[in-house]
């Protein structure tokens, strides 16, 4: 729960504003704002949802006040490694240019630090539109919040974010069934729709190289949910694998390389600590090679030469750090063979 303009100061202890079952994190207005009262933001975190919370950034100036928390809940969807929540208050007479520069830098640093995290920015933005500098963010408020204006907003990097029933609620399975009951295959004899809360998969049986029934299901025009057309995207992340509509693998390999390179930092630290070579190899194979080889039988044979060079550079970098020859991906990959 995000609250802006708290009007709190050092004279008000946390105990005076505590809510049962929730922890409060606050950023009171300071002298840097040029004012001696008002302002301030705070965030309440439900203890049943998360107790691993870190304050990663706090800022107070004449133009903007915000507080950023990194949360590692007891349960998160498999796509997210962390959830970063930022509470924002922007005064009505703020310098829009300075505000956008500050927020752009702060949020981009969060996205860089947690590339697989969910980033939520909520609060009172007054007349500042964050999408002017970060067009890839999504907005969740589409109705006036004060008079005829949308002054309060929630921005996120999660498309089609929505509020559902609480986790574990007995209504959740019933609501899911009700909302998805009309999501059916046109050709149920050959296609099956497997429905989950966070994704839906169409599985089709193709006989005699005839894909018409399957393609009719996946390419059916104007798929609608709750009166809104389902957005078509150019790529999706499915079980950790980035799949594009044209079945090229540049996006997937780029993500794998980026993730593996982040772990090279720790390999260098271990090398500097004079960890034995065999332990360095074990670390490489379990934390770096395992990433580069994830689902390798699906995508490696269709990689471009440029994709393979990027993967090979990562292996060679690890090789230089450890000091011994490591198996390249060509040696690891074994193309599927036809049964004789």
CSV table of C-alpha atoms in Angstrom, one decimal:
chain,number,residue,atom,x,y,z
A,1,UNK,CA,0.0,0.0,0.0
A,2,UNK,CA,1.5,3.3,-1.2
A,3,UNK,CA,0.7,6.6,0.6
A,4,UNK,CA,1.8,10.0,-0.4
A,5,UNK,CA,1.7,13.4,1.4
A,6,UNK,CA,2.0,11.6,4.7
A,7,UNK,CA,3.0,14.8,6.6
A,8,UNK,CA,5.1,12.7,8.9
A,9,UNK,CA,8.3,13.9,10.7
A,10,UNK,CA,10.8,12.7,13.3
A,11,UNK,CA,8.3,13.5,16.0
A,12,UNK,CA,5.9,10.7,14.8
A,13,UNK,CA,7.2,7.2,15.6
A,14,UNK,CA,6.4,4.2,13.4
A,15,UNK,CA,4.4,2.8,16.3
A,16,UNK,CA,1.9,5.6,15.9
A,17,UNK,CA,1.1,4.7,12.3
A,18,UNK,CA,1.5,0.9,12.3
A,19,UNK,CA,-1.2,-1.3,10.8
A,20,UNK,CA,-1.8,-4.9,12.0
A,21,UNK,CA,0.1,-7.4,10.1
A,22,UNK,CA,2.0,-4.8,8.0
A,23,UNK,CA,5.5,-3.3,8.1
A,24,UNK,CA,5.9,0.4,7.3
A,25,UNK,CA,8.7,2.0,5.4
A,26,UNK,CA,8.8,5.8,5.2
A,27,UNK,CA,10.6,8.7,3.7
A,28,UNK,CA,9.6,11.9,5.5
A,29,UNK,CA,10.1,15.3,3.9
A,30,UNK,CA,13.5,16.8,4.7
A,31,UNK,CA,15.0,20.3,4.5
A,32,UNK,CA,16.2,19.4,1.0
A,33,UNK,CA,12.6,20.0,-0.2
A,34,UNK,CA,12.7,23.7,0.7
A,35,UNK,CA,9.7,23.3,3.0
A,36,UNK,CA,9.4,22.4,6.7
A,37,UNK,CA,6.1,20.5,6.6
A,38,UNK,CA,3.8,18.4,4.4
A,39,UNK,CA,5.0,15.9,1.8
A,40,UNK,CA,6.5,12.6,2.6
A,41,UNK,CA,5.8,9.1,1.3
A,42,UNK,CA,5.5,5.6,2.9
A,43,UNK,CA,4.8,2.1,1.8
A,44,UNK,CA,3.1,-0.6,3.9
A,45,UNK,CA,4.1,-4.2,3.2
A,46,UNK,CA,1.9,-7.1,4.2
A,47,UNK,CA,4.0,-9.5,6.3
A,48,UNK,CA,2.1,-12.5,5.0
A,49,UNK,CA,3.3,-11.5,1.6
A,50,UNK,CA,6.9,-10.5,2.2
A,51,UNK,CA,9.3,-9.9,5.1
A,52,UNK,CA,12.5,-9.7,3.0
A,53,UNK,CA,12.5,-6.0,2.2
A,54,UNK,CA,15.4,-3.6,1.6
A,55,UNK,CA,15.4,0.2,1.1
A,56,UNK,CA,17.4,0.7,-2.1
A,57,UNK,CA,16.9,4.4,-2.7
A,58,UNK,CA,15.3,7.4,-1.1
A,59,UNK,CA,15.2,11.0,-2.5
A,60,UNK,CA,13.8,14.3,-1.4
A,61,UNK,CA,14.2,17.6,-3.3
A,62,UNK,CA,12.2,20.7,-4.2
A,63,UNK,CA,10.7,18.9,-7.2
A,64,UNK,CA,10.2,15.2,-6.2
A,65,UNK,CA,10.1,12.8,-3.2
A,66,UNK,CA,10.3,9.1,-3.6
A,67,UNK,CA,11.2,5.8,-1.8
A,68,UNK,CA,12.2,2.6,-3.5
A,69,UNK,CA,12.0,-0.9,-1.8
A,70,UNK,CA,13.3,-4.2,-3.1
A,71,UNK,CA,11.0,-7.1,-2.0
A,72,UNK,CA,11.6,-10.8,-2.2
A,73,UNK,CA,8.1,-12.3,-1.4
A,74,UNK,CA,7.5,-15.8,-0.1
A,75,UNK,CA,6.0,-16.5,-3.6
A,76,UNK,CA,6.5,-14.8,-6.9
A,77,UNK,CA,5.7,-15.9,-10.5
A,78,UNK,CA,8.6,-17.8,-12.0
A,79,UNK,CA,9.3,-14.8,-14.4
A,80,UNK,CA,10.4,-12.5,-11.6
A,81,UNK,CA,13.4,-12.6,-9.3
A,82,UNK,CA,12.4,-9.6,-7.2
A,83,UNK,CA,9.8,-6.9,-7.0
A,84,UNK,CA,10.8,-3.2,-6.7
A,85,UNK,CA,8.2,-0.8,-5.5
A,86,UNK,CA,8.7,3.0,-5.7
A,87,UNK,CA,6.4,5.5,-4.0
A,88,UNK,CA,6.4,8.9,-5.6
A,89,UNK,CA,5.2,12.4,-4.7
A,90,UNK,CA,5.6,15.2,-7.2
A,91,UNK,CA,4.4,18.7,-6.0
A,92,UNK,CA,2.1,20.7,-8.4
A,93,UNK,CA,4.8,23.3,-9.2
A,94,UNK,CA,7.6,20.9,-9.8
A,95,UNK,CA,10.1,21.3,-12.6
A,96,UNK,CA,8.9,18.7,-15.0
A,97,UNK,CA,12.3,18.4,-16.8
A,98,UNK,CA,14.2,17.7,-13.6
A,99,UNK,CA,11.6,15.3,-12.3
A,100,UNK,CA,11.7,13.2,-15.5
A,101,UNK,CA,15.5,13.1,-15.5
A,102,UNK,CA,15.6,12.0,-11.9
A,103,UNK,CA,12.9,9.3,-12.3
A,104,UNK,CA,14.3,8.1,-15.6
A,105,UNK,CA,17.7,7.6,-14.0
A,106,UNK,CA,16.3,5.9,-10.9
A,107,UNK,CA,14.0,3.5,-12.7
A,108,UNK,CA,16.5,2.6,-15.3
A,109,UNK,CA,19.0,1.7,-12.6
A,110,UNK,CA,16.4,-0.6,-11.1
A,111,UNK,CA,15.8,-2.3,-14.4
A,112,UNK,CA,19.5,-2.7,-14.9
A,113,UNK,CA,20.0,-4.1,-11.4
A,114,UNK,CA,17.1,-6.4,-11.6
A,115,UNK,CA,16.6,-7.3,-15.3
A,116,UNK,CA,14.2,-10.1,-14.4
A,117,UNK,CA,12.4,-8.2,-11.7
A,118,UNK,CA,8.9,-6.6,-11.6
A,119,UNK,CA,9.1,-2.8,-11.2
A,120,UNK,CA,6.1,-0.9,-9.9
A,121,UNK,CA,6.1,3.0,-9.6
A,122,UNK,CA,3.0,4.4,-7.9
A,123,UNK,CA,2.0,7.7,-6.4
A,124,UNK,CA,0.9,11.3,-7.0
A,125,UNK,CA,2.4,12.5,-10.3
A,126,UNK,CA,0.3,15.5,-10.7
A,127,UNK,CA,0.8,16.6,-14.3
A,128,UNK,CA,4.0,14.7,-15.0
A,129,UNK,CA,3.7,11.8,-17.5
A,130,UNK,CA,6.5,9.3,-17.0
A,131,UNK,CA,5.8,7.6,-20.3
A,132,UNK,CA,7.2,10.7,-22.1
A,133,UNK,CA,10.7,9.4,-21.2
A,134,UNK,CA,10.0,5.8,-20.6
A,135,UNK,CA,7.4,4.8,-23.2
A,136,UNK,CA,7.9,1.0,-22.6
A,137,UNK,CA,6.3,1.3,-19.1
A,138,UNK,CA,2.6,0.4,-18.8
A,139,UNK,CA,0.0,2.4,-16.9
A,140,UNK,CA,-2.7,0.8,-14.8
A,141,UNK,CA,-5.0,3.9,-14.0
A,142,UNK,CA,-7.3,4.9,-16.9
A,143,UNK,CA,-9.9,7.0,-15.1
A,144,UNK,CA,-9.9,10.4,-13.4
A,145,UNK,CA,-8.5,10.4,-9.8
A,146,UNK,CA,-9.2,14.0,-9.0
A,147,UNK,CA,-11.9,15.9,-10.8
A,148,UNK,CA,-11.4,15.2,-14.5
A,149,UNK,CA,-7.7,14.6,-14.3
A,150,UNK,CA,-5.6,11.5,-13.8
A,151,UNK,CA,-3.0,12.8,-11.2
A,152,UNK,CA,-2.4,9.5,-9.4
A,153,UNK,CA,-0.9,6.7,-11.5
A,154,UNK,CA,0.7,3.3,-11.3
A,155,UNK,CA,3.5,2.5,-13.8
A,156,UNK,CA,5.0,-0.9,-14.3
A,157,UNK,CA,7.1,-3.0,-16.6
A,158,UNK,CA,4.4,-5.7,-16.5
A,159,UNK,CA,2.0,-5.7,-19.4
A,160,UNK,CA,-1.7,-6.2,-18.6
A,161,UNK,CA,-1.1,-6.1,-14.9
A,162,UNK,CA,-4.2,-6.5,-12.9
A,163,UNK,CA,-5.5,-7.1,-9.4
A,164,UNK,CA,-6.9,-10.5,-8.8
A,165,UNK,CA,-8.0,-12.6,-5.8
A,166,UNK,CA,-5.5,-13.1,-2.9
A,167,UNK,CA,-3.2,-16.0,-3.2
A,168,UNK,CA,-4.8,-19.1,-1.5
A,169,UNK,CA,-8.3,-17.6,-1.6
A,170,UNK,CA,-11.0,-20.3,-2.0
A,171,UNK,CA,-12.6,-18.1,-4.7
A,172,UNK,CA,-9.5,-18.1,-6.9
A,173,UNK,CA,-10.1,-21.5,-8.7
A,174,UNK,CA,-13.8,-20.7,-9.2
A,175,UNK,CA,-13.0,-17.2,-10.6
A,176,UNK,CA,-10.3,-18.5,-12.9
A,177,UNK,CA,-12.7,-21.1,-14.3
A,178,UNK,CA,-15.5,-18.5,-14.8
A,179,UNK,CA,-13.2,-16.0,-16.6
A,180,UNK,CA,-11.6,-18.6,-18.9
A,181,UNK,CA,-14.5,-21.0,-19.6
A,182,UNK,CA,-15.1,-19.6,-23.1
A,183,UNK,CA,-11.4,-19.9,-24.1
A,184,UNK,CA,-11.9,-23.0,-26.2
A,185,UNK,CA,-10.2,-24.5,-29.3
A,186,UNK,CA,-12.0,-24.1,-32.6
A,187,UNK,CA,-10.8,-27.7,-33.5
A,188,UNK,CA,-11.0,-29.5,-30.2
A,189,UNK,CA,-10.4,-32.9,-31.9
A,190,UNK,CA,-6.8,-32.0,-32.8
A,191,UNK,CA,-6.0,-29.0,-30.5
A,192,UNK,CA,-6.0,-28.6,-26.8
A,193,UNK,CA,-5.8,-25.4,-24.8
A,194,UNK,CA,-3.8,-25.8,-21.6
A,195,UNK,CA,-4.8,-23.0,-19.2
A,196,UNK,CA,-2.8,-21.6,-16.3
A,197,UNK,CA,-3.2,-18.5,-14.2
A,198,UNK,CA,-0.1,-16.8,-15.8
A,199,UNK,CA,-0.1,-18.3,-19.3
A,200,UNK,CA,-2.1,-20.3,-21.8
A,201,UNK,CA,-0.7,-22.8,-24.3
A,202,UNK,CA,-2.2,-24.2,-27.4
A,203,UNK,CA,-1.0,-27.8,-28.1
A,204,UNK,CA,-1.9,-29.1,-31.6
A,205,UNK,CA,-1.5,-32.4,-33.3
A,206,UNK,CA,-0.3,-32.0,-36.8
A,207,UNK,CA,-0.9,-35.0,-39.2
A,208,UNK,CA,0.4,-35.3,-42.7
A,209,UNK,CA,2.1,-31.9,-42.5
A,210,UNK,CA,-1.3,-30.3,-42.4
A,211,UNK,CA,-1.1,-27.4,-40.0
A,212,UNK,CA,-4.3,-25.6,-41.0
A,213,UNK,CA,-6.3,-26.5,-37.8
A,214,UNK,CA,-3.5,-25.5,-35.5
A,215,UNK,CA,-2.8,-22.2,-37.4
A,216,UNK,CA,-6.5,-21.4,-37.4
A,217,UNK,CA,-6.5,-21.5,-33.6
A,218,UNK,CA,-3.4,-19.5,-33.0
A,219,UNK,CA,-4.0,-17.0,-35.7
A,220,UNK,CA,-7.7,-16.5,-35.0
A,221,UNK,CA,-8.4,-12.8,-35.5
A,222,UNK,CA,-9.7,-10.5,-32.7
A,223,UNK,CA,-9.2,-12.8,-29.7
A,224,UNK,CA,-11.2,-11.0,-27.0
A,225,UNK,CA,-11.0,-11.2,-23.2
A,226,UNK,CA,-13.5,-9.2,-21.1
A,227,UNK,CA,-14.3,-7.1,-24.2
A,228,UNK,CA,-10.7,-6.2,-24.9
A,229,UNK,CA,-8.7,-7.5,-27.9
A,230,UNK,CA,-5.7,-9.6,-26.8
A,231,UNK,CA,-2.5,-8.0,-27.8
A,232,UNK,CA,-0.3,-9.8,-30.3
A,233,UNK,CA,3.4,-9.6,-29.4
A,234,UNK,CA,6.6,-10.3,-31.4
A,235,UNK,CA,8.2,-12.5,-28.7
A,236,UNK,CA,7.3,-14.2,-25.5
A,237,UNK,CA,9.2,-15.9,-22.6
A,238,UNK,CA,8.0,-19.4,-22.1
A,239,UNK,CA,9.6,-21.5,-19.4
A,240,UNK,CA,12.7,-19.3,-19.5
A,241,UNK,CA,13.0,-19.5,-23.3
A,242,UNK,CA,12.5,-16.4,-25.4
A,243,UNK,CA,10.5,-17.4,-28.5
A,244,UNK,CA,9.9,-14.9,-31.4
A,245,UNK,CA,7.1,-15.1,-33.9
A,246,UNK,CA,9.6,-15.8,-36.7
A,247,UNK,CA,11.5,-18.4,-34.6
A,248,UNK,CA,14.8,-16.6,-34.7
A,249,UNK,CA,17.0,-16.8,-31.6
A,250,UNK,CA,18.8,-13.5,-31.3
A,251,UNK,CA,16.7,-12.3,-28.4
A,252,UNK,CA,17.1,-15.6,-26.6
A,253,UNK,CA,20.8,-15.8,-27.0
A,254,UNK,CA,21.2,-12.1,-26.0
A,255,UNK,CA,19.4,-12.8,-22.7
A,256,UNK,CA,21.4,-15.9,-22.1
A,257,UNK,CA,24.7,-14.1,-22.7
A,258,UNK,CA,23.7,-11.2,-20.5
A,259,UNK,CA,22.7,-13.5,-17.7
A,260,UNK,CA,25.9,-15.5,-18.0
A,261,UNK,CA,28.1,-12.4,-18.1
A,262,UNK,CA,26.6,-11.2,-14.8
A,263,UNK,CA,27.9,-14.4,-13.2
A,264,UNK,CA,31.4,-13.9,-14.7
A,265,UNK,CA,31.8,-11.2,-12.1
A,266,UNK,CA,31.6,-13.8,-9.3
A,267,UNK,CA,33.9,-16.1,-11.2
A,268,UNK,CA,36.6,-13.3,-11.2
A,269,UNK,CA,36.0,-12.7,-7.5
A,270,UNK,CA,36.6,-16.4,-6.8
A,271,UNK,CA,39.8,-16.4,-9.0
A,272,UNK,CA,41.1,-13.4,-7.0
A,273,UNK,CA,40.4,-15.2,-3.8
A,274,UNK,CA,42.7,-18.0,-5.1
A,275,UNK,CA,40.0,-20.7,-5.1
A,276,UNK,CA,41.3,-24.0,-6.5
A,277,UNK,CA,40.9,-24.5,-10.2
A,278,UNK,CA,38.6,-27.5,-9.9
A,279,UNK,CA,36.2,-25.5,-7.7
A,280,UNK,CA,36.3,-22.7,-10.4
A,281,UNK,CA,35.3,-25.2,-13.0
A,282,UNK,CA,32.5,-26.5,-10.9
A,283,UNK,CA,31.2,-23.0,-10.3
A,284,UNK,CA,31.4,-22.3,-14.1
A,285,UNK,CA,29.6,-25.4,-15.0
A,286,UNK,CA,26.8,-25.0,-12.5
A,287,UNK,CA,26.2,-21.3,-12.8
A,288,UNK,CA,27.4,-20.2,-16.2
A,289,UNK,CA,27.5,-23.2,-18.6
A,290,UNK,CA,24.1,-24.3,-17.3
A,291,UNK,CA,22.6,-21.0,-18.4
A,292,UNK,CA,24.3,-21.0,-21.9
A,293,UNK,CA,23.0,-24.6,-22.4
A,294,UNK,CA,19.5,-24.1,-21.3
A,295,UNK,CA,17.2,-25.8,-23.8
A,296,UNK,CA,20.1,-25.9,-26.2
A,297,UNK,CA,18.6,-28.7,-28.3
A,298,UNK,CA,15.7,-26.4,-29.2
A,299,UNK,CA,17.6,-23.3,-30.4
A,300,UNK,CA,21.3,-23.9,-31.0
A,301,UNK,CA,21.0,-25.5,-34.5
A,302,UNK,CA,19.1,-22.5,-35.7
A,303,UNK,CA,21.4,-19.8,-34.3
A,304,UNK,CA,23.1,-17.4,-36.6
A,305,UNK,CA,26.9,-17.2,-36.8
A,306,UNK,CA,26.7,-13.9,-34.9
A,307,UNK,CA,24.7,-15.5,-32.1
A,308,UNK,CA,27.2,-18.4,-31.8
A,309,UNK,CA,30.1,-15.9,-31.6
A,310,UNK,CA,28.5,-14.1,-28.7
A,311,UNK,CA,28.1,-17.4,-26.9
A,312,UNK,CA,31.6,-18.5,-27.7
A,313,UNK,CA,33.0,-15.1,-26.4
A,314,UNK,CA,31.4,-15.8,-23.0
A,315,UNK,CA,32.9,-19.3,-22.8
A,316,UNK,CA,36.4,-17.9,-23.8
A,317,UNK,CA,36.2,-15.2,-21.2
A,318,UNK,CA,35.5,-17.8,-18.5
A,319,UNK,CA,38.3,-19.9,-20.0
A,320,UNK,CA,40.8,-17.0,-19.6
A,321,UNK,CA,39.7,-16.4,-16.0
A,322,UNK,CA,40.0,-20.1,-14.9
A,323,UNK,CA,43.1,-20.7,-16.9
A,324,UNK,CA,42.2,-24.0,-18.5
A,325,UNK,CA,40.4,-25.1,-21.7
A,326,UNK,CA,36.6,-25.4,-21.4
A,327,UNK,CA,34.3,-27.3,-23.7
A,328,UNK,CA,32.6,-25.0,-26.3
A,329,UNK,CA,29.0,-25.3,-27.1
A,330,UNK,CA,29.5,-27.1,-30.3
A,331,UNK,CA,31.0,-30.0,-28.2
A,332,UNK,CA,28.2,-29.9,-25.8
A,333,UNK,CA,25.3,-29.7,-28.3
A,334,UNK,CA,24.2,-33.0,-29.7
A,335,UNK,CA,21.7,-32.7,-32.5
A,336,UNK,CA,18.8,-35.0,-32.4
A,337,UNK,CA,19.3,-38.1,-34.5
A,338,UNK,CA,16.6,-40.2,-36.3
A,339,UNK,CA,16.0,-43.7,-35.0
A,340,UNK,CA,17.3,-46.3,-37.3
